[in-house]
Amino acid sequence: MTNAIEIRAVTRRFGRVKALDEVSFTVPVGSICGLLGRNGAGKTTVMSIISGQDRPTSGRVEVLGATPFEHAATLSKISYVRDNQRYPDDYRLHHVLRIAPEFAPNWSTDVASELVDGFQIPAKTPIKKFSRGQLSAVAIVLGLASRAPVTLFDEPYLGLDVSARALFYSVLLRDLATVPRTVLLSTHLIEESESLFDRVVIVDRGRVVVEEERDDARELALSLSGVADVVDRVAAGRAVLQSTRVGGLKSVIVRGPGDSDILNAAALHGVQVAPASLQDLVMAYGTHDEPATTTKEGVRA
Amino acid sequence: MLSNDIPIFQQLAAQIKDDIVAGTYADETAVPSTNEYAVFYRINPATAGKAVNLLVEQGILYKKRGVGMFVSPGAAELLLAQRRDRFTTEFLTPMLREAQTLGIGPSDLAAMIDREAVSDERH
Amino acid sequence: MSSVVPAVKLHLNKREMTFLVPLYIIGMVALISVLISLVFLRGGSVPGSEGWLTGSRNNPAFLWAFPGYLVYLGVQSIATTFPFALTLGATRRDFVAGTLLWAVLTSAYITVILAILTMIELATGHWWSGFHIFDIYILGLGDLSLLVPIVFLGSLTCLVVGGGFAASWVRWGARGPQLIATALGLVIVVGVIIVIPSAESIFASFAAWWLAVAAAVAIAISAVGAWLLLRPATVR
């Protein structure tokens, strides 16, 4: 078994709305995979289904080789704290720290206390009165200290400042070295997080539009910018995923690898060219008012 | 620290090579582990591993089982030789091309280099 | 790997709410009962007299004090604890089993405390002063064979019925409890319409064990209902 997470043609309807539409992707064991996409793209629904908190309307999901829904042995190997997680009435931090190890066989008290200290999570305030950042901090404590073989983070840094995020990154990478596990992480802070990923999945309106190794995703699209009509000339013949125009200047994201044709054309016309960043890709696939785009089908480089 | 234009593992590999040439890691000494690189540069451990493996393939680093990664004997020399080989294509050729565009002849250029070398030594 | 025991521990995690609040409530009821007795005492009533006994034994304070707390405890045991239990990795099956087990333990705990206090009250001749706090009608007049089923089944009913309503809320949102309350109201009204002609003979033959059977039925329906409601429930 080489895949920690396997999702095959998963559809999830809520009434008439299709939150997920034939979603398929895999996350290999040991990967740190970014799950990216705009709000409402379906990231939280996917994670709920992977963690057995929700069930697909159709399709299959396997985590470590088993269907997670109501499967005790598998559920004990998954950690997923929702971004809007509810805690029992009157809970304080110590309640969470006392009960979580009962369900998490690999729980690390050291990791938990390091994070609690680092995030300065208040001990006496009821969790109900926590700020957004403090709630995120509790979720990170649960996610990292559980040391679950499959760990899901849904927008883990909402409300966290830059030093709290740095703490998260360093403890995550350091503890992964101690106890390897598979991580699926959704975030809007793409530029800050992308170097963490070895793999990315981009979802848009309930569909997977990109599933690639991180380094291969660089080949998916190019960013061209310069004088508008020259950019258009260089971009001719490529599918334009997104374009932005300010006065006479234009930047476009076009599909496909940076082969010598387009690189030479760009150099000849003085157009700046670079591999599209993950952020560019997410924006490109999340833009739906652009003409002449074919963003609905998946892209394979 | 690390940018998007070049794949991260290539940037890290180049960084490690620079450190070896600069003498930060001498022959037969250990370089940081993949995980240390991952934590320090805040990158994926597999990406760091890719950089290290690239250097192993190139004979710059070698693995001691259960101990870690070490600088191969003569690695710094090897890297320096490679850089010397590339010096012409990476520095001289572009400089000559630019000089030609600006109308600077080879003898003017040689004089400029002498002057710069002297002023550089004074610093 | 079963998560039934962790689920029980999850419910027992709020130790003060589980173990101390019942003691606070008993303490408050005792205090109020004593104060009322003192009012009667100052009003000229004689401890041990016929009127004194009737007055003390009719004390309904426990009936006012306990169900509110127990129903709340039952509601929160599912409403806010279920989503957290799933997050921790419990299966729905183990969570429901653990919740029932916890409700039984909590009811037993309250039963044991009231039984002990009742025995002390009887052994000390009603606290050496004739005050009836536990030796009252609704607790079986000092008869443990009545007190134990009354308190245990009464507590369990409050906890499990509260949990049943909360399960409908988890499953269907705010409509859930409304739906169940409406359905329950209809069943009661229809039942009354059916039995009202023979109401007199029914009341005449009423026996206390009917209540025990009614409690057992309510517990069984709520427990099974909670399981059926939560089995496919998802967290959103």
PDB file of C-alpha atoms in Angstrom, chain A residues 48 51-54 70 75 78-89 91 96 99 103 142, chain C residues 7 10-11 14 74-92 95-96 99 163 166-173 229-230 233-236:
ATOM      1  CA  SER A  48     -14.862  15.707   6.308  1.00  0.00           C
ATOM      2  CA  SER A  51     -12.009  11.747   8.234  1.00  0.00           C
ATOM      3  CA  GLY A  52     -15.279   9.783   8.257  1.00  0.00           C
ATOM      4  CA  GLN A  53     -17.225  12.711   9.657  1.00  0.00           C
ATOM      5  CA  ASP A  54     -19.186  12.767   6.426  1.00  0.00           C
ATOM      6  CA  GLU A  70     -17.460   4.060  11.289  1.00  0.00           C
ATOM      7  CA  LEU A  75     -10.465   6.581  12.624  1.00  0.00           C
ATOM      8  CA  ILE A  78      -6.751  10.082  11.406  1.00  0.00           C
ATOM      9  CA  SER A  79      -6.609  13.536  12.907  1.00  0.00           C
ATOM     10  CA  TYR A  80      -8.918  16.243  11.600  1.00  0.00           C
ATOM     11  CA  VAL A  81     -10.040  19.297  13.518  1.00  0.00           C
ATOM     12  CA  ARG A  82     -12.664  21.320  11.676  1.00  0.00           C
ATOM     13  CA  ASP A  83     -12.075  25.017  11.153  1.00  0.00           C
ATOM     14  CA  ASN A  84     -15.397  25.652  12.926  1.00  0.00           C
ATOM     15  CA  GLN A  85     -14.831  22.881  15.493  1.00  0.00           C
ATOM     16  CA  ARG A  86     -17.333  22.810  18.379  1.00  0.00           C
ATOM     17  CA  TYR A  87     -16.180  21.828  21.847  1.00  0.00           C
ATOM     18  CA  PRO A  88     -18.401  20.573  24.685  1.00  0.00           C
ATOM     19  CA  ASP A  89     -19.968  23.277  26.910  1.00  0.00           C
ATOM     20  CA  TYR A  91     -14.531  23.339  28.017  1.00  0.00           C
ATOM     21  CA  VAL A  96      -8.962  19.026  25.672  1.00  0.00           C
ATOM     22  CA  ILE A  99      -9.200  13.681  26.833  1.00  0.00           C
ATOM     23  CA  PHE A 103      -8.395   8.644  21.523  1.00  0.00           C
ATOM     24  CA  LEU A 142      -4.619  18.462  18.514  1.00  0.00           C
TER      25      LEU A 142
ATOM     26  CA  ALA C   7     -16.298   7.981  25.048  1.00  0.00           C
ATOM     27  CA  LEU C  10     -15.060  12.041  27.415  1.00  0.00           C
ATOM     28  CA  HIS C  11     -18.387  12.500  29.209  1.00  0.00           C
ATOM     29  CA  LYS C  14     -16.011  17.704  33.071  1.00  0.00           C
ATOM     30  CA  GLY C  74     -28.394  14.833  28.656  1.00  0.00           C
ATOM     31  CA  VAL C  75     -28.765  17.438  25.912  1.00  0.00           C
ATOM     32  CA  GLN C  76     -25.143  18.607  26.051  1.00  0.00           C
ATOM     33  CA  SER C  77     -23.917  14.993  26.220  1.00  0.00           C
ATOM     34  CA  ILE C  78     -24.873  14.770  22.564  1.00  0.00           C
ATOM     35  CA  ALA C  79     -25.420  18.272  21.179  1.00  0.00           C
ATOM     36  CA  THR C  80     -21.929  19.648  21.730  1.00  0.00           C
ATOM     37  CA  THR C  81     -20.063  16.461  22.599  1.00  0.00           C
ATOM     38  CA  PHE C  82     -20.930  14.450  19.479  1.00  0.00           C
ATOM     39  CA  PRO C  83     -19.033  16.686  17.020  1.00  0.00           C
ATOM     40  CA  PHE C  84     -16.009  16.712  19.316  1.00  0.00           C
ATOM     41  CA  ALA C  85     -16.154  12.940  19.779  1.00  0.00           C
ATOM     42  CA  LEU C  86     -16.076  12.461  16.000  1.00  0.00           C
ATOM     43  CA  THR C  87     -13.131  14.836  15.782  1.00  0.00           C
ATOM     44  CA  LEU C  88     -11.285  12.782  18.369  1.00  0.00           C
ATOM     45  CA  GLY C  89     -11.945   9.696  16.252  1.00  0.00           C
ATOM     46  CA  ALA C  90     -14.829   7.906  17.991  1.00  0.00           C
ATOM     47  CA  THR C  91     -17.234   5.895  15.871  1.00  0.00           C
ATOM     48  CA  ARG C  92     -20.888   6.888  16.132  1.00  0.00           C
ATOM     49  CA  PHE C  95     -20.122   7.186  21.055  1.00  0.00           C
ATOM     50  CA  VAL C  96     -23.785   6.234  21.516  1.00  0.00           C
ATOM     51  CA  THR C  99     -23.107   7.935  26.192  1.00  0.00           C
ATOM     52  CA  GLY C 163     -29.943  13.113  24.652  1.00  0.00           C
ATOM     53  CA  ALA C 166     -30.251  16.586  21.141  1.00  0.00           C
ATOM     54  CA  ALA C 167     -29.654  13.744  18.649  1.00  0.00           C
ATOM     55  CA  SER C 168     -32.581  14.980  16.567  1.00  0.00           C
ATOM     56  CA  TRP C 169     -31.006  18.446  16.674  1.00  0.00           C
ATOM     57  CA  VAL C 170     -27.626  17.104  15.540  1.00  0.00           C
ATOM     58  CA  ARG C 171     -29.300  15.247  12.687  1.00  0.00           C
ATOM     59  CA  TRP C 172     -31.883  17.752  11.476  1.00  0.00           C
ATOM     60  CA  GLY C 173     -30.912  21.068  13.044  1.00  0.00           C
ATOM     61  CA  LEU C 229     -30.516   9.457  14.410  1.00  0.00           C
ATOM     62  CA  LEU C 230     -26.766   9.619  14.940  1.00  0.00           C
ATOM     63  CA  ALA C 233     -25.396  11.936  11.096  1.00  0.00           C
ATOM     64  CA  THR C 234     -22.659  14.097   9.647  1.00  0.00           C
ATOM     65  CA  VAL C 235     -20.955  17.123  11.072  1.00  0.00           C
ATOM     66  CA  ARG C 236     -21.009  20.284   8.998  1.00  0.00           C
TER      67      ARG C 236
END
